[in-house]
Amino acid sequence: MYDERAAIISLEKRVWPGGAVCAHCGEMTRLGRLNGLSTPVGAWKCYGCRKPFTVRHGTIFHNSHVPTHVWLQALYLLTATDQKIGSQKLAHVLGVSVRTAWLLKVKIATALDAEESGSDDPMLWRPSEPVFLDPAQDEEAETQPGAAICAARYKRFLAAIDGLATAKTDRLFLEALCRLLPSPVAPAIGPAGFLAEQQLELGLFSDPSNQMGRGFAP
Ligand SMILES: [Zn+2]
């Protein structure tokens, strides 16, 4: 979550464990990542319905001017402090206005409350990667737009959670994140043809006229 690309990649792994899925029509294969300079990070184009989408669709991050990595850092700070961090401090750490920090607090608290009784499937929050990755080991991090701003923000963020971040707060963060995200889209089993074959088979067995023993009835 040290920059936008890292945050988007992390979300994509959680929401789309089997690869990208069009947020509009569910297309899973005829998709392309948009890498133009003017396109937002994480933008995809669906060649099924011809609409663009990102992994932020259907989440509280959608339609927000606040970058995803800022949302994730806010979520970590809020969960690790049991939502006791003040808007002023949050704004300072994240490099946003106090009003934006306050809005992030309210939106995250509201969304978590709404999902309080959500899925407690431990599969959902099982970490697929460590929460904190080292940007120094990411060759692309330095070439991203706004890299210096992101690096300075991440430094303030790490300082703010110094002495606060533990395995428990990591877990709380992941649980909270999973409550804010749609359930992961089940990965397709093998190539599309294989899946279709399986469905056909299942169809045969669920159709009583095709069950074994047909023709032997008295
Ligand atoms: Zn589509």
PDB file of N, CA and C in Angstrom, residues 4 10 22 24 33 49 63 65-66 78 86 91 96 100 114 121 135-136 141 146 156 162 177 179 188-189 199 218:
ATOM      1  N   GLU A   4       0.008   3.774  -5.428  1.00  0.00           N
ATOM      2  CA  GLU A   4      -1.274   3.407  -6.015  1.00  0.00           C
ATOM      3  C   GLU A   4      -1.213   2.069  -6.760  1.00  0.00           C
ATOM      4  N   SER A  10      -2.586  -5.297  -5.069  1.00  0.00           N
ATOM      5  CA  SER A  10      -2.964  -6.046  -3.866  1.00  0.00           C
ATOM      6  C   SER A  10      -4.480  -6.303  -3.833  1.00  0.00           C
ATOM      7  N   CYS A  22     -14.896  -8.482 -15.556  1.00  0.00           N
ATOM      8  CA  CYS A  22     -15.552  -7.214 -15.883  1.00  0.00           C
ATOM      9  C   CYS A  22     -16.621  -6.909 -14.829  1.00  0.00           C
ATOM     10  N   HIS A  24     -19.020  -4.952 -15.157  1.00  0.00           N
ATOM     11  CA  HIS A  24     -20.320  -4.666 -15.767  1.00  0.00           C
ATOM     12  C   HIS A  24     -21.021  -5.936 -16.263  1.00  0.00           C
ATOM     13  N   ARG A  33      -5.701  -4.714 -20.033  1.00  0.00           N
ATOM     14  CA  ARG A  33      -5.314  -3.672 -19.088  1.00  0.00           C
ATOM     15  C   ARG A  33      -4.980  -2.415 -19.879  1.00  0.00           C
ATOM     16  N   CYS A  49     -18.362  -5.934 -23.324  1.00  0.00           N
ATOM     17  CA  CYS A  49     -19.365  -4.858 -23.271  1.00  0.00           C
ATOM     18  C   CYS A  49     -18.750  -3.507 -23.622  1.00  0.00           C
ATOM     19  N   ASN A  63     -15.476   5.770  -7.246  1.00  0.00           N
ATOM     20  CA  ASN A  63     -15.932   7.159  -7.395  1.00  0.00           C
ATOM     21  C   ASN A  63     -15.364   8.078  -6.325  1.00  0.00           C
ATOM     22  N   HIS A  65     -12.175  10.505  -5.095  1.00  0.00           N
ATOM     23  CA  HIS A  65     -10.984  11.164  -5.644  1.00  0.00           C
ATOM     24  C   HIS A  65      -9.752  10.786  -4.827  1.00  0.00           C
ATOM     25  N   VAL A  66      -9.989  10.125  -3.699  1.00  0.00           N
ATOM     26  CA  VAL A  66      -8.870   9.728  -2.842  1.00  0.00           C
ATOM     27  C   VAL A  66      -8.245   8.455  -3.405  1.00  0.00           C
ATOM     28  N   LEU A  78      -6.923   3.433  11.191  1.00  0.00           N
ATOM     29  CA  LEU A  78      -8.181   3.394  11.948  1.00  0.00           C
ATOM     30  C   LEU A  78      -8.345   2.072  12.694  1.00  0.00           C
ATOM     31  N   GLY A  86      -7.333  10.911  15.550  1.00  0.00           N
ATOM     32  CA  GLY A  86      -8.100  12.113  15.229  1.00  0.00           C
ATOM     33  C   GLY A  86      -7.972  12.498  13.758  1.00  0.00           C
ATOM     34  N   ALA A  91      -5.094  13.415   8.787  1.00  0.00           N
ATOM     35  CA  ALA A  91      -4.857  14.314   7.651  1.00  0.00           C
ATOM     36  C   ALA A  91      -3.368  14.561   7.474  1.00  0.00           C
ATOM     37  N   VAL A  96      -3.636  14.751   3.350  1.00  0.00           N
ATOM     38  CA  VAL A  96      -4.917  15.203   2.778  1.00  0.00           C
ATOM     39  C   VAL A  96      -5.489  16.280   3.710  1.00  0.00           C
ATOM     40  N   THR A 100     -11.155  15.853   4.276  1.00  0.00           N
ATOM     41  CA  THR A 100     -11.049  14.556   3.595  1.00  0.00           C
ATOM     42  C   THR A 100     -10.772  13.448   4.610  1.00  0.00           C
ATOM     43  N   ALA A 114     -21.915  -1.402   8.776  1.00  0.00           N
ATOM     44  CA  ALA A 114     -22.913  -2.020   7.907  1.00  0.00           C
ATOM     45  C   ALA A 114     -22.576  -3.477   7.633  1.00  0.00           C
ATOM     46  N   ASP A 121     -15.915 -15.978   7.053  1.00  0.00           N
ATOM     47  CA  ASP A 121     -15.147 -17.031   6.419  1.00  0.00           C
ATOM     48  C   ASP A 121     -13.662 -16.708   6.554  1.00  0.00           C
ATOM     49  N   PRO A 135       8.911  -0.871  -0.523  1.00  0.00           N
ATOM     50  CA  PRO A 135       8.952  -0.242  -1.847  1.00  0.00           C
ATOM     51  C   PRO A 135      10.346  -0.275  -2.470  1.00  0.00           C
ATOM     52  N   ALA A 136      11.377  -0.364  -1.612  1.00  0.00           N
ATOM     53  CA  ALA A 136      12.748  -0.381  -2.134  1.00  0.00           C
ATOM     54  C   ALA A 136      12.992  -1.624  -2.990  1.00  0.00           C
ATOM     55  N   ALA A 141       8.347   1.079  -8.446  1.00  0.00           N
ATOM     56  CA  ALA A 141       7.800   2.071  -7.512  1.00  0.00           C
ATOM     57  C   ALA A 141       8.335   3.470  -7.784  1.00  0.00           C
ATOM     58  N   GLY A 146       4.080  10.702  -9.178  1.00  0.00           N
ATOM     59  CA  GLY A 146       3.921  11.109  -7.780  1.00  0.00           C
ATOM     60  C   GLY A 146       4.705  10.237  -6.816  1.00  0.00           C
ATOM     61  N   ARG A 156       5.668   8.783   6.602  1.00  0.00           N
ATOM     62  CA  ARG A 156       4.865   9.311   7.723  1.00  0.00           C
ATOM     63  C   ARG A 156       3.956   8.214   8.278  1.00  0.00           C
ATOM     64  N   ASP A 162       4.440   3.062  14.038  1.00  0.00           N
ATOM     65  CA  ASP A 162       5.607   2.513  14.727  1.00  0.00           C
ATOM     66  C   ASP A 162       5.219   2.173  16.168  1.00  0.00           C
ATOM     67  N   LEU A 177     -10.521  -4.953   5.775  1.00  0.00           N
ATOM     68  CA  LEU A 177     -10.443  -4.787   4.322  1.00  0.00           C
ATOM     69  C   LEU A 177     -11.385  -5.750   3.614  1.00  0.00           C
ATOM     70  N   ARG A 179     -14.055  -7.014   4.746  1.00  0.00           N
ATOM     71  CA  ARG A 179     -15.456  -6.626   4.957  1.00  0.00           C
ATOM     72  C   ARG A 179     -15.839  -5.510   3.987  1.00  0.00           C
ATOM     73  N   ALA A 188     -11.749 -19.570 -12.052  1.00  0.00           N
ATOM     74  CA  ALA A 188     -12.241 -20.577 -12.981  1.00  0.00           C
ATOM     75  C   ALA A 188     -11.368 -21.818 -12.859  1.00  0.00           C
ATOM     76  N   ILE A 189     -11.969 -22.977 -12.979  1.00  0.00           N
ATOM     77  CA  ILE A 189     -11.198 -24.216 -12.874  1.00  0.00           C
ATOM     78  C   ILE A 189     -10.674 -24.559 -14.268  1.00  0.00           C
ATOM     79  N   GLN A 199     -19.665 -28.334 -16.260  1.00  0.00           N
ATOM     80  CA  GLN A 199     -21.031 -27.861 -16.077  1.00  0.00           C
ATOM     81  C   GLN A 199     -22.000 -28.785 -16.806  1.00  0.00           C
ATOM     82  N   PRO A 218     -39.473 -50.141 -14.047  1.00  0.00           N
ATOM     83  CA  PRO A 218     -40.551 -51.039 -14.509  1.00  0.00           C
ATOM     84  C   PRO A 218     -41.629 -50.307 -15.305  1.00  0.00           C
TER      85      PRO A 218
END
